[in-house]
CSV table of N, CA, C and O in Angstrom, one decimal:
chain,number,residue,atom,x,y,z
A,1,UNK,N,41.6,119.6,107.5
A,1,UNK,CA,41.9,119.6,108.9
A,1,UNK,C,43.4,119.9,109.2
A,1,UNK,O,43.7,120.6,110.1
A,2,UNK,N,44.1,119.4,108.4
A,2,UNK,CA,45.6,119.4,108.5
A,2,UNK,C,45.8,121.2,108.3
A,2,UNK,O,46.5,121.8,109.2
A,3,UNK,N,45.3,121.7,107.6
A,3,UNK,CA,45.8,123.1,106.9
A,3,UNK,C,45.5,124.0,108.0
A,3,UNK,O,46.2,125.0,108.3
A,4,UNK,N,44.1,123.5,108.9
A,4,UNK,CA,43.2,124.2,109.9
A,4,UNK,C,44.3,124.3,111.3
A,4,UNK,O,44.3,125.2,112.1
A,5,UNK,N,45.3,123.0,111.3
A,5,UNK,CA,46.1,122.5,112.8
A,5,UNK,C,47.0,123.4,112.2
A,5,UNK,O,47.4,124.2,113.0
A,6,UNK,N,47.6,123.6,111.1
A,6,UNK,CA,49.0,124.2,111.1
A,6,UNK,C,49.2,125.3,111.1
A,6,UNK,O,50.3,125.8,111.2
A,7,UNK,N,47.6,126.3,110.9
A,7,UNK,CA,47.2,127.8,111.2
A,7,UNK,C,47.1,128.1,112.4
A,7,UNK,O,47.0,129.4,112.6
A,8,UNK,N,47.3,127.1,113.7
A,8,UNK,CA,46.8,127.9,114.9
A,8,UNK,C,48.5,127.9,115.2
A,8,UNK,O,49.5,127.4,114.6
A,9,UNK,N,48.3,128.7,116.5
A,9,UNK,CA,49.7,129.1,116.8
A,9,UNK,C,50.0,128.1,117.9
A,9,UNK,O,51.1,128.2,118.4
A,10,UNK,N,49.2,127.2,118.5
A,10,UNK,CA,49.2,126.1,119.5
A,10,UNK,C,49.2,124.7,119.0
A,10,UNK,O,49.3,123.6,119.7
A,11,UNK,N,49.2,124.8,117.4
A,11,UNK,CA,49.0,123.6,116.6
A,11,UNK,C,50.6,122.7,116.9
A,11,UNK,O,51.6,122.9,117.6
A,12,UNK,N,50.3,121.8,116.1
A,12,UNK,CA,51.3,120.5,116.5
A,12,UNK,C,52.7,120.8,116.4
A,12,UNK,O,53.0,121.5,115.5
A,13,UNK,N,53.6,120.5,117.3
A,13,UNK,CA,55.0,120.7,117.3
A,13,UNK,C,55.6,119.5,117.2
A,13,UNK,O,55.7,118.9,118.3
A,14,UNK,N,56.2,119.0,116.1
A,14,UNK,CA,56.9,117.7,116.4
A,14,UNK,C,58.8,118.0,116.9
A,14,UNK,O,59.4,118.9,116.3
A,15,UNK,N,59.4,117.0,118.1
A,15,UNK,CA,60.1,117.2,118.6
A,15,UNK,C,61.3,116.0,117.8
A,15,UNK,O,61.1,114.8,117.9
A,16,UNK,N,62.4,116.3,117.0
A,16,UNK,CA,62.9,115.5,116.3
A,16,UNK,C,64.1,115.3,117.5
A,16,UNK,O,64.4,116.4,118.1
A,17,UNK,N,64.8,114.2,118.1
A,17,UNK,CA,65.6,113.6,118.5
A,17,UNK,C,66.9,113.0,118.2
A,17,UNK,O,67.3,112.5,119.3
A,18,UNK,N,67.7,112.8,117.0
A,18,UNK,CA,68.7,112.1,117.0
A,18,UNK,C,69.6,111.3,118.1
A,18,UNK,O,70.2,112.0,118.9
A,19,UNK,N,69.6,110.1,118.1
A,19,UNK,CA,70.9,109.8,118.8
A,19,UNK,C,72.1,109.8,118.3
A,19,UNK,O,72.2,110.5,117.2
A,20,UNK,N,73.2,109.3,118.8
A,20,UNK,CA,74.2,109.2,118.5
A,20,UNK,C,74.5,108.7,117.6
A,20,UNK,O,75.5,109.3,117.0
A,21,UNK,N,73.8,107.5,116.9
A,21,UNK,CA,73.7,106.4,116.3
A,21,UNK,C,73.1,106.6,115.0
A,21,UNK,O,73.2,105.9,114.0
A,22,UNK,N,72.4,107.6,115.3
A,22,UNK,CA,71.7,108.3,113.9
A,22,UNK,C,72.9,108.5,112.5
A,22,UNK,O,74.1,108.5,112.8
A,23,UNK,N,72.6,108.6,111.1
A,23,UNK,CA,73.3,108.6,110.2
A,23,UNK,C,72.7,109.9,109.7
A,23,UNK,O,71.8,110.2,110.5
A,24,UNK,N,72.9,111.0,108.8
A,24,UNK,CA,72.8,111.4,108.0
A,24,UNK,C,71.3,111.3,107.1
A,24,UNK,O,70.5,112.3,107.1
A,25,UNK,N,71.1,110.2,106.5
A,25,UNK,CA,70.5,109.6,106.0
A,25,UNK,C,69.5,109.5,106.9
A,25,UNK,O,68.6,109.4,106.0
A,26,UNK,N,69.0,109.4,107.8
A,26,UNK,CA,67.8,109.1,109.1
A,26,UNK,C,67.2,110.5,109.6
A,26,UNK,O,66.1,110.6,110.0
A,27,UNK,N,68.0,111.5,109.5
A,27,UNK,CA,67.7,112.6,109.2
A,27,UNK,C,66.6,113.3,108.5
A,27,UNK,O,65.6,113.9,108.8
A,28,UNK,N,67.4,112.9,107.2
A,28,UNK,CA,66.6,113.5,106.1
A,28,UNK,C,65.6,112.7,106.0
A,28,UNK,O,64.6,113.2,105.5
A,29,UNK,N,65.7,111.6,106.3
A,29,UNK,CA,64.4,110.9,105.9
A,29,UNK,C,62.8,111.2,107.1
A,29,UNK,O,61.6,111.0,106.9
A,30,UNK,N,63.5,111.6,108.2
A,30,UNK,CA,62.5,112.4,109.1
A,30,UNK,C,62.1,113.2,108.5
A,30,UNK,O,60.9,113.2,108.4
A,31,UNK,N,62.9,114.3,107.9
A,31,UNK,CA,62.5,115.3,107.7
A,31,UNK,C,61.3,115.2,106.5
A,31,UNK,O,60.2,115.7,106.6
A,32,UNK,N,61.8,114.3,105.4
A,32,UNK,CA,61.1,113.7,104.1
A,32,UNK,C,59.8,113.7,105.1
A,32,UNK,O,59.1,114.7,105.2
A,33,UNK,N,59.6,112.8,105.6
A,33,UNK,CA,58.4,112.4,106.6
A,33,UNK,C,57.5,113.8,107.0
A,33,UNK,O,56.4,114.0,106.5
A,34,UNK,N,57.9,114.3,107.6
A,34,UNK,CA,57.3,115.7,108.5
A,34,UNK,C,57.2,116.6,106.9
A,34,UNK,O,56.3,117.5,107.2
A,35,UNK,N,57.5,116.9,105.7
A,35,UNK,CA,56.7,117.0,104.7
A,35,UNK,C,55.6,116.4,103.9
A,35,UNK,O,54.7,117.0,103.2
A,36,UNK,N,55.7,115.1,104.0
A,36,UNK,CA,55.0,113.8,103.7
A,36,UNK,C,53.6,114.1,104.2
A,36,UNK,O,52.4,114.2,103.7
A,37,UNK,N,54.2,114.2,105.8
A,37,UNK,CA,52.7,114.3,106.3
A,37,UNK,C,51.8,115.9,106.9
A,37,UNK,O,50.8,116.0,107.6
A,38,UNK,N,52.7,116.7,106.4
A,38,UNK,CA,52.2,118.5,106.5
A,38,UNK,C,52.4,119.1,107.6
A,38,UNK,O,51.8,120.1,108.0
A,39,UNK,N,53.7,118.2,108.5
A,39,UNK,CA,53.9,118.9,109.9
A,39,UNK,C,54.7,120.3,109.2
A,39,UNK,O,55.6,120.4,108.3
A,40,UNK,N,53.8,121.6,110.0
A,40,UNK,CA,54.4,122.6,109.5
A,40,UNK,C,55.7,123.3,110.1
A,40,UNK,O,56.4,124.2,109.6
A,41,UNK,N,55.8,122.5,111.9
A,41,UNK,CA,56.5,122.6,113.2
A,41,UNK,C,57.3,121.7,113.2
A,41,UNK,O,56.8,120.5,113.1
A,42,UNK,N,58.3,121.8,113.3
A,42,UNK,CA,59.3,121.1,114.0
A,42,UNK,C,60.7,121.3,114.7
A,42,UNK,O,60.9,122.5,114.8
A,43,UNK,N,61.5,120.8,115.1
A,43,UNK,CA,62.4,121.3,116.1
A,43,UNK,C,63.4,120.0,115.9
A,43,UNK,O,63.1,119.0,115.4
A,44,UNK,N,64.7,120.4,116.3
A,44,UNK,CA,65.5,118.9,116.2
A,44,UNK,C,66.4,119.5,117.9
A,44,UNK,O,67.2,120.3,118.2
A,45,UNK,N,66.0,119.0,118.1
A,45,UNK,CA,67.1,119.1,119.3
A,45,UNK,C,68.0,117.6,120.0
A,45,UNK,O,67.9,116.4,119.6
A,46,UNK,N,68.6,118.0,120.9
A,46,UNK,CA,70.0,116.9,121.6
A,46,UNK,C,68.6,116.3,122.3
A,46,UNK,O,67.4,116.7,122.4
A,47,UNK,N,69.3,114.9,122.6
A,47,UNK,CA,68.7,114.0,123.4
A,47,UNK,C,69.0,114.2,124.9
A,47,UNK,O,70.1,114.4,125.4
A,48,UNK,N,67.8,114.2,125.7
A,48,UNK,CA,68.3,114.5,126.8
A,48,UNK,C,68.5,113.0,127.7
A,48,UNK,O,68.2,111.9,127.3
A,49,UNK,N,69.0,113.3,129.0
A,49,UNK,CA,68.4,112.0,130.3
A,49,UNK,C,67.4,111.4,130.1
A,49,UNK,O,67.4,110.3,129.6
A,50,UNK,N,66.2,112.3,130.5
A,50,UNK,CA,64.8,111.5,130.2
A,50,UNK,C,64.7,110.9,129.1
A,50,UNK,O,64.3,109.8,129.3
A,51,UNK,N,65.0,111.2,128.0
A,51,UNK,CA,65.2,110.5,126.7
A,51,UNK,C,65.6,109.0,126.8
A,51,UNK,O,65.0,108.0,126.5
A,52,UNK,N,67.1,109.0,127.3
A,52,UNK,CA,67.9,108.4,127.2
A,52,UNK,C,67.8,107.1,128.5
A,52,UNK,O,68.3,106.0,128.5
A,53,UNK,N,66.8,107.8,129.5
A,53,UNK,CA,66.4,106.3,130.7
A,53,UNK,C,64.8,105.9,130.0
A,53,UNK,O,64.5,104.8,130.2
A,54,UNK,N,63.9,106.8,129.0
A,54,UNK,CA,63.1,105.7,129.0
A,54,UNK,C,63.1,104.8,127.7
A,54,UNK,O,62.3,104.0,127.3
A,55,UNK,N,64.7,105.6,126.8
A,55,UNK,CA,65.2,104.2,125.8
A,55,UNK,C,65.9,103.4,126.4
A,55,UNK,O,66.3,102.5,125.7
A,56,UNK,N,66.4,103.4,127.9
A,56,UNK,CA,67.0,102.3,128.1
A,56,UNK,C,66.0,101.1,129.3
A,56,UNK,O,66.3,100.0,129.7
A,57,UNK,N,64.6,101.9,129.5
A,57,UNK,CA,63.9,101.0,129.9
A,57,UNK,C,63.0,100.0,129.1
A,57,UNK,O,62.7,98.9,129.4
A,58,UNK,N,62.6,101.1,127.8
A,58,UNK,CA,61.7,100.1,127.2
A,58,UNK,C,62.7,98.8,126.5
A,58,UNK,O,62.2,97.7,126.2
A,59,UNK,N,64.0,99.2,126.3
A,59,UNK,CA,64.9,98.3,125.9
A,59,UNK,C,65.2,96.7,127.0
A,59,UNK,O,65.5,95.6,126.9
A,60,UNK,N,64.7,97.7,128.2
A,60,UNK,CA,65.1,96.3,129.3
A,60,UNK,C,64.0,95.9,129.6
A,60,UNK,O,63.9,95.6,130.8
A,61,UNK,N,63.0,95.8,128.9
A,61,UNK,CA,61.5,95.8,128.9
A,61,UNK,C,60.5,96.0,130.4
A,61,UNK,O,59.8,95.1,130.9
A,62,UNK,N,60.8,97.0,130.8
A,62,UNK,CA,60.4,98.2,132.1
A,62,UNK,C,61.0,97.7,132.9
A,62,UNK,O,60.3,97.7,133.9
A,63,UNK,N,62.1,97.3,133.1
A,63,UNK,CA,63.5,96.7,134.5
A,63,UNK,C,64.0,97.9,135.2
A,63,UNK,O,64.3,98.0,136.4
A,64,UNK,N,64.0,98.9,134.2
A,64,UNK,CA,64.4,100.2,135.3
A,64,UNK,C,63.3,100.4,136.2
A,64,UNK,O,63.5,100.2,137.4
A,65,UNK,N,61.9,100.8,135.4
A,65,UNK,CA,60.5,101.3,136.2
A,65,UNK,C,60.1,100.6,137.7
A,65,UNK,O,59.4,101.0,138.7
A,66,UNK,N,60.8,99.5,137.2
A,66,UNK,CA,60.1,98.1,138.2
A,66,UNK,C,61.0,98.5,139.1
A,66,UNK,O,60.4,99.0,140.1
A,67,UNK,N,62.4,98.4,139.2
A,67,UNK,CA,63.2,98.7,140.2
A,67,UNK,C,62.9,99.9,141.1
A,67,UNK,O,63.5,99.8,142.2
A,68,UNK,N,62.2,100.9,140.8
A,68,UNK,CA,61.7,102.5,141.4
A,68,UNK,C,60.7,101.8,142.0
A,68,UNK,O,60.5,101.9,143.2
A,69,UNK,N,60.0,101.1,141.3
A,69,UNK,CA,58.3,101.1,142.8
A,69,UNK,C,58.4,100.2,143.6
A,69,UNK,O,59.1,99.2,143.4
A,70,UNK,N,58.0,100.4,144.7
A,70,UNK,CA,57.6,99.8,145.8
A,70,UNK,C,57.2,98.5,146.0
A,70,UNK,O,56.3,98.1,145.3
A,71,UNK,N,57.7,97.6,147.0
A,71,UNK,CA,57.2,96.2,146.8
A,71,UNK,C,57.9,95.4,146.6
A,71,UNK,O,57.5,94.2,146.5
């Protein structure tokens, strides 16, 4: 199955993230990972906004979300 997803050209893309806070070492060990498990796709890019409000909501455990709706 795995060999079958990494043949199509729409197959899995994993999107790698670092923060700021990231080491060196957290890196590689992603990457270890994404051979580990036969991701043949991957990408590392910057963290964006969106990233960065819904690590700071699940951190405020949904206090941002709650503050946006209505009621």
């Amino acid at each position: 199955l795995v060999s079958e997803v990494k043949k199509t050209k729409d197959g899995l893309t994993v999107l790698i993230k670092p923060t700021e806070k990231s080491i060196y070492k957290n890196l590689v060990d992603i990457l270890d990972e994404m051979q580990i498990c036969g991701i043949g796709r991957y990408t590392i890019m910057d963290v964006g906004d969106e990233d960065r409000y819904m690590m700071d909501n699940y951190k405020s455990q949904g206090e941002l979300t709650a503050e946006r709706l209505p009621g």
